[in-house]
Tab-separated table of C-alpha atoms and ligand atoms in Angstrom:
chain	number	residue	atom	x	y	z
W	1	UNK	CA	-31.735	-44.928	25.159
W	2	UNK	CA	-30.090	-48.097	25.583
W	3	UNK	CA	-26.433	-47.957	26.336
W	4	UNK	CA	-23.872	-51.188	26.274
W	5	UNK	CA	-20.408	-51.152	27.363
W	6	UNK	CA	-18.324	-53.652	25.796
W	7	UNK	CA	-14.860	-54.411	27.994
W	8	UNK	CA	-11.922	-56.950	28.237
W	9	UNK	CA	-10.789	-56.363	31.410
W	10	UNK	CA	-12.460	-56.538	34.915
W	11	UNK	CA	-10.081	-53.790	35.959
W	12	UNK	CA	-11.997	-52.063	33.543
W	13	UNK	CA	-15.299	-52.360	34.305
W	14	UNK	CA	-15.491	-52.162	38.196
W	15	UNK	CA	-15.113	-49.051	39.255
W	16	UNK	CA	-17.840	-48.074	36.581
W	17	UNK	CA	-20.028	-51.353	37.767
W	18	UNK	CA	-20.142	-50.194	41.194
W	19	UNK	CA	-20.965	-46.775	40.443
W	20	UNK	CA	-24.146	-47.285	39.085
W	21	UNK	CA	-24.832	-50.136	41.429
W	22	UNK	CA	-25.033	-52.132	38.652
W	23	UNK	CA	-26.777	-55.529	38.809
W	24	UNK	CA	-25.120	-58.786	37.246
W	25	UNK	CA	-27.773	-61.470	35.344
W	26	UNK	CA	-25.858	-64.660	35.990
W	27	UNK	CA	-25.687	-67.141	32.758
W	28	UNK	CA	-27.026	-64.547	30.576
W	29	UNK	CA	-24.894	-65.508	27.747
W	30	UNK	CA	-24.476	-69.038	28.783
W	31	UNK	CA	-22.523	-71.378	27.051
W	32	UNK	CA	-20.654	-68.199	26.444
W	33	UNK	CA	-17.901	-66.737	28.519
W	34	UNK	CA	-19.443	-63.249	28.663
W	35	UNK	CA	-20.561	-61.641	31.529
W	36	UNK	CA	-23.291	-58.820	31.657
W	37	UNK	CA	-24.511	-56.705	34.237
W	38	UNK	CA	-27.608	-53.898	34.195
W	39	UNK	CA	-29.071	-51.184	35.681
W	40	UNK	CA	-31.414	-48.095	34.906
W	41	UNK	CA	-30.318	-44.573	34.950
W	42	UNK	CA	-32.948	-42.085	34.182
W	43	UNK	CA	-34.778	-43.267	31.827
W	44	UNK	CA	-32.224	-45.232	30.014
W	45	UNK	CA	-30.942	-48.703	30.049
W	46	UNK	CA	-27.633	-49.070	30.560
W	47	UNK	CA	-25.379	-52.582	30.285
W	48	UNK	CA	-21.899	-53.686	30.803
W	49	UNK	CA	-20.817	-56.635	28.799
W	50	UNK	CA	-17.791	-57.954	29.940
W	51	UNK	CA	-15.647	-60.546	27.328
W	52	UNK	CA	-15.473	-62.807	30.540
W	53	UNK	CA	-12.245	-64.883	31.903
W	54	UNK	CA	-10.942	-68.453	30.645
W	55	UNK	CA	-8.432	-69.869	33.323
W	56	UNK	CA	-8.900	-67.538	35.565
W	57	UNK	CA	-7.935	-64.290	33.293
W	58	UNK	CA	-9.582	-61.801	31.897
W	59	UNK	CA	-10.045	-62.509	27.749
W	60	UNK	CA	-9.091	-60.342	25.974
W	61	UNK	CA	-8.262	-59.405	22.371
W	62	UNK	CA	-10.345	-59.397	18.955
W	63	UNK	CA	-11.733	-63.166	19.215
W	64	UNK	CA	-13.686	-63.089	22.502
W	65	UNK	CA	-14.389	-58.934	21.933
W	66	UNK	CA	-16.260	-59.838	19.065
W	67	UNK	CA	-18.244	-62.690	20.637
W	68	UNK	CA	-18.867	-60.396	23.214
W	69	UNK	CA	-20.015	-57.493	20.641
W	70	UNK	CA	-22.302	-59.975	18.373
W	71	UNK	CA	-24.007	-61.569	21.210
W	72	UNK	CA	-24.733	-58.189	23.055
W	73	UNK	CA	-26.303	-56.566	20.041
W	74	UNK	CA	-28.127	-59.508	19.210
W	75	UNK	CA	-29.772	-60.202	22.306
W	76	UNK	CA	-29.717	-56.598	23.984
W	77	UNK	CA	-30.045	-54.363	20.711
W	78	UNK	CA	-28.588	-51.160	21.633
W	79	UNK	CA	-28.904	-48.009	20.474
W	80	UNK	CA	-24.877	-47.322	20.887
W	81	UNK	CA	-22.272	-49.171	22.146
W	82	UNK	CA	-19.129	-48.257	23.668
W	83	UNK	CA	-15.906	-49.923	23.720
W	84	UNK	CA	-14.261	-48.667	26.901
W	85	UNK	CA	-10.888	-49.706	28.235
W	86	UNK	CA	-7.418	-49.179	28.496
W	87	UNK	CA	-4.723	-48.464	25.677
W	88	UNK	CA	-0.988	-47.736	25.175
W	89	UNK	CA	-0.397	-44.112	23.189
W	90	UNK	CA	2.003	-42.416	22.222
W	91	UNK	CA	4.570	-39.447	24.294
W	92	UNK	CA	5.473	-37.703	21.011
W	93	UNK	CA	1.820	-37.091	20.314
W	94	UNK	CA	1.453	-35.635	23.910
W	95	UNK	CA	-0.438	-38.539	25.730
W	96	UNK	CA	0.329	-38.774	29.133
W	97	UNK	CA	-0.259	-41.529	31.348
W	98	UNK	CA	-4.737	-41.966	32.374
W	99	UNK	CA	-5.428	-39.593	29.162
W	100	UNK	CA	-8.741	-40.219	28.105
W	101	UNK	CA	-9.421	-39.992	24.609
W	102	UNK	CA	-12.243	-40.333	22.405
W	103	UNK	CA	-11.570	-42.594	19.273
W	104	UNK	CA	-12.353	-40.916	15.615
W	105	UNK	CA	-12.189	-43.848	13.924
W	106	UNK	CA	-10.535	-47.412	14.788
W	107	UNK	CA	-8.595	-49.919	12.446
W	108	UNK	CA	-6.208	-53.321	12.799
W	109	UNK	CA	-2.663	-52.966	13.176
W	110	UNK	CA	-0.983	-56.312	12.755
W	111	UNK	CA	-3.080	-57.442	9.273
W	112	UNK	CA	-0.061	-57.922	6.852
W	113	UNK	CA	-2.291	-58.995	4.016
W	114	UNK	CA	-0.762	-58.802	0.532
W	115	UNK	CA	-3.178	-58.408	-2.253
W	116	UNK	CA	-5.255	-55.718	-4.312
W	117	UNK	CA	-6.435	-52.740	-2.580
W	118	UNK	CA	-9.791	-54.335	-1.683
W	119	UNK	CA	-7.700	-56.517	0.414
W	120	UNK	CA	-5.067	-53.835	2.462
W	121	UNK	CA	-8.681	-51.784	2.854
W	122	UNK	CA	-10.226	-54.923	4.227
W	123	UNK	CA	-7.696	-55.528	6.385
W	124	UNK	CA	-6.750	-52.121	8.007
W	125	UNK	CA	-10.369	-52.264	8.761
W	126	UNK	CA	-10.939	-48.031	9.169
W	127	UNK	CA	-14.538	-48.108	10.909
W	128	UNK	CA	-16.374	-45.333	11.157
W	129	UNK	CA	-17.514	-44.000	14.768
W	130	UNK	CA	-20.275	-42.858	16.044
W	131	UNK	CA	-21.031	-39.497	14.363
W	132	UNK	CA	-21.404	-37.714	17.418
W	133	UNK	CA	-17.849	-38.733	18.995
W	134	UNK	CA	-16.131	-35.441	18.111
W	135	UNK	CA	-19.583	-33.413	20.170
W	136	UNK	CA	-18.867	-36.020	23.189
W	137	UNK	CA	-15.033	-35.247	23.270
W	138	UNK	CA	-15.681	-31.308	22.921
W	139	UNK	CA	-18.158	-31.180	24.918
W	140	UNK	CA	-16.500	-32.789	27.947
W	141	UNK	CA	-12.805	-31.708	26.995
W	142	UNK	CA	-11.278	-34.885	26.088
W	143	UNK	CA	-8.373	-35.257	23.073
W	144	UNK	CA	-9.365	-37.745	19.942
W	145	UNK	CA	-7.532	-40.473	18.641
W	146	UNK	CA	-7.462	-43.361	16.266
W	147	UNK	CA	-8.001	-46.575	18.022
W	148	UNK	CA	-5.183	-49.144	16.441
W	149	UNK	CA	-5.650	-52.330	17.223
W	150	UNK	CA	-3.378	-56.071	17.008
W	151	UNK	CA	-2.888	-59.269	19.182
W	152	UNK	CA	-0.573	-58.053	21.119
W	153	UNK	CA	0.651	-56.057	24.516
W	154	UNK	CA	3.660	-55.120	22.930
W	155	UNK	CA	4.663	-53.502	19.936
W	156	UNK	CA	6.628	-55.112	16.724
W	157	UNK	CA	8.530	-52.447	14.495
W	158	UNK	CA	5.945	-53.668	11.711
W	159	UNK	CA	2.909	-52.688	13.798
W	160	UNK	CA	4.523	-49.031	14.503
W	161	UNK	CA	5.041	-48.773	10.937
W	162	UNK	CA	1.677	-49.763	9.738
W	163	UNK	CA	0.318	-47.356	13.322
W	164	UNK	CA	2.450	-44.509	11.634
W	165	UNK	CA	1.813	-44.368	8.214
W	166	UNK	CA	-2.018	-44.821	8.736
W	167	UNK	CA	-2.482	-42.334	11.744
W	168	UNK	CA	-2.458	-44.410	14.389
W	169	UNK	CA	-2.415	-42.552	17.708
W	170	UNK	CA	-4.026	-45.059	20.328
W	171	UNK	CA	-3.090	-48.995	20.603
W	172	UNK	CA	-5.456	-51.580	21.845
W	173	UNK	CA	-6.077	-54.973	21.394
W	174	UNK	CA	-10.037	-54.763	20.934
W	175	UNK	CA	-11.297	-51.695	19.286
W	176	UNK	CA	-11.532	-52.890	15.771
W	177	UNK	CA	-13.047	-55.643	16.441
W	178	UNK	CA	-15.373	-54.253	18.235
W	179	UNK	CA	-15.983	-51.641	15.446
W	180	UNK	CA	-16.129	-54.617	12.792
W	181	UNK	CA	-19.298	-56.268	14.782
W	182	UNK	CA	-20.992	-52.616	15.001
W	183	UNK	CA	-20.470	-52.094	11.081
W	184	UNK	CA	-22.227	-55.157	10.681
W	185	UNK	CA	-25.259	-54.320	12.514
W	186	UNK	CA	-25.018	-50.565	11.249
W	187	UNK	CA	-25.061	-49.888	15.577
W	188	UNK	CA	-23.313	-47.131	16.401
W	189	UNK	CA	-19.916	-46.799	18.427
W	190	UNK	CA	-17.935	-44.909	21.045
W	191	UNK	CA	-14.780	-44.974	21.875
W	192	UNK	CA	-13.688	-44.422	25.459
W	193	UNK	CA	-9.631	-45.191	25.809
W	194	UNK	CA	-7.806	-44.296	28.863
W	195	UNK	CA	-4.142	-44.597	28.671
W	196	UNK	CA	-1.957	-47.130	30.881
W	197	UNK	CA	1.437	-46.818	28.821
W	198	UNK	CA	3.243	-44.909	26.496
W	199	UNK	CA	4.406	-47.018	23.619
W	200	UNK	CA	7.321	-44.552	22.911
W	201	UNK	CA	8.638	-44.604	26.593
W	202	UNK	CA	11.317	-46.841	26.114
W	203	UNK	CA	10.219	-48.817	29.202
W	204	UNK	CA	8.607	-52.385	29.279
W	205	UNK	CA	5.049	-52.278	27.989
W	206	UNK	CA	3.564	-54.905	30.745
W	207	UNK	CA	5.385	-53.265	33.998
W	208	UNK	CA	4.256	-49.669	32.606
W	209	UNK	CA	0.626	-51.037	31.651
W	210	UNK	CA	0.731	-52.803	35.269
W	211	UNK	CA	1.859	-50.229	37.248
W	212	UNK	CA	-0.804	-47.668	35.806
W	213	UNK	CA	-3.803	-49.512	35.812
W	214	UNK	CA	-5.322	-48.353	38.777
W	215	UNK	CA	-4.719	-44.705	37.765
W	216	UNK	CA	-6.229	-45.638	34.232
W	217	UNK	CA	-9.233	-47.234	35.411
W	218	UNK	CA	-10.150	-44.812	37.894
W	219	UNK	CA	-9.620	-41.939	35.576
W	220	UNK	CA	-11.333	-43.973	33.006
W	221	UNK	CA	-14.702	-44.061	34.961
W	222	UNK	CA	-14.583	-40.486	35.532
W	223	UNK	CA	-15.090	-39.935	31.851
W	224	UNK	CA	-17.692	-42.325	31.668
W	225	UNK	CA	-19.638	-41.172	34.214
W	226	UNK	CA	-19.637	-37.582	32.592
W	227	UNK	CA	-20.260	-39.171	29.310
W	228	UNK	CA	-23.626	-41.133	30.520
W	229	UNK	CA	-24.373	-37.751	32.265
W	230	UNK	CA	-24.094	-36.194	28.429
W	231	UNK	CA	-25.900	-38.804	26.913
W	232	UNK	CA	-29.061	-38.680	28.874
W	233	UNK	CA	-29.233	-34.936	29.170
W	234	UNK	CA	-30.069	-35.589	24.935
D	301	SAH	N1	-1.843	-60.005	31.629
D	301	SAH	C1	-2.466	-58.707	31.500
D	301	SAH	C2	-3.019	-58.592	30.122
D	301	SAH	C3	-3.582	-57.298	29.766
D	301	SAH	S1	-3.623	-57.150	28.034
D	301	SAH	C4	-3.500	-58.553	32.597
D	301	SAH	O1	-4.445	-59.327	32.670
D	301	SAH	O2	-3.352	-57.638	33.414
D	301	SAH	C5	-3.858	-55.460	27.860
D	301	SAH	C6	-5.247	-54.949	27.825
D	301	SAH	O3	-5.174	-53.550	27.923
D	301	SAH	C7	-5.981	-55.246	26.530
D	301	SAH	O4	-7.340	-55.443	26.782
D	301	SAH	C8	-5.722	-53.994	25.669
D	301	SAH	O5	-6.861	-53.557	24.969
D	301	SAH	C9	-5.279	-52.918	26.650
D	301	SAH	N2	-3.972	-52.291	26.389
D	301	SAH	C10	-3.395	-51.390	27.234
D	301	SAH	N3	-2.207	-50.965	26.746
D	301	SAH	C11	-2.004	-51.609	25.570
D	301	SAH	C12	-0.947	-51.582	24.598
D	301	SAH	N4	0.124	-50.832	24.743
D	301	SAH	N5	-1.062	-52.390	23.517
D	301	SAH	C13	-2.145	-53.169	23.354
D	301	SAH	N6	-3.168	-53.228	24.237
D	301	SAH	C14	-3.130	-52.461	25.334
């Protein structure tokens, strides 16, 4: 089976990296700003695509997540590809701070697009996951969530209401796009979101999001490790 990770953040990715001793291929994806590192476990392949850093920061959001999806399925072809990272979530639907959920399905928060149905559809996105999401999560006891995602770290009264009144539990600013790219391909998609803030808190998304990153990250490679563990026991 070939597996690829597709992350924003190096945060993200390192713990999990040096886990698996993973190997970077330098200028891979050159011109592009993507980054992507390899190594076998078992007898699957597994990669880490990372979006890559402009100015010296990590990119991330929809644009360079979906450069970073298109050219990893083109030029790696994977059998599934998971979008790990970090989200914000919600108190009242009993997140808690390094909660890892599963995504059930994933879909844009901040596309106010007036129009026909076709168009709001379009727009909210609503991709369909991997069909065996809901095993993964039961399987290895995690919650499940739909992956929201926008632009931005913090959180407009329009994007709660659009979050709200189309299920929204989990808030990112890549998942969609991600999901967009794998609907194109018809490649298959996991969601792995660990939570660094709790949109409902009443406290200030980037100090909240800053101050639990470590704890996020940490407990997000847990999950991944148990989840490459299910994967190639199949
Ligand atoms: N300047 C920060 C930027 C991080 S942006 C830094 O470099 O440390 C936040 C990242 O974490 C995005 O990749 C996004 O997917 C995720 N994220 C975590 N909490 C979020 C929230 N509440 N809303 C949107 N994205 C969130």
């Amino acid at each position: 089976m070939k597996i690829c990770y597709i992350v924003a953040m190096v945060a993200e990715a390192k713990p999990f990296i040096e886990r698996y001793g993973m190997k970077e291929k330098p200028g891979f994806f050159s011109p592009l700003p993507c980054r992507m590192y390899e190594a076998k476990v078992g007898e699957s392949e597994l990669y880490v695509v990372l979006n890559g850093q402009q100015n010296g920061s990590d990119l991330v959001g929809c644009e360079a997540a979906s450069v970073a999806t298109l050219s990893a399925i083109e030029r790696l072809h994977p059998d599934l590809v998971i979008n790990s990272g970090t989200c914000g979530a919600f108190r009242a639907d009993g997140a808690d701070i390094a909660d890892v959920y599963i995504g059930n399905s994933a879909m844009f928060h901040d596309r106010r697009v007036p129009g026909d149905d076709a168009w709001g559809t379009q727009s909210l996105g609503n991709y369909a996951v991997w069909h065996r999401s809901p095993e993964v999560a039961e399987a290895l006891g995690f919650k499940m969530g739909k992956v929201t995602t926008g632009s931005s770290l913090d959180m407009q009264p329009c994007d709660l209401e659009i979050i709200k009144a189309n299920g929204g539990q989990l808030k990112d600013m890549e998942g969609a796009a991600v999901g967009f790219v794998c609907s194109l391909f018809s490649t298959p998609i996991l969601y792995v979101k660990s939570v660094t803030d709790l949109c409902d808190s009443g406290t200030e998304t980037f100090d909240e999001f800053s101050r639990n990153l470590g704890k996020a990250c940490e407990a997000l490679k847990n999950a991944n490790e148990r989840i490459i563990e299910w994967l190639i026991e199949r």
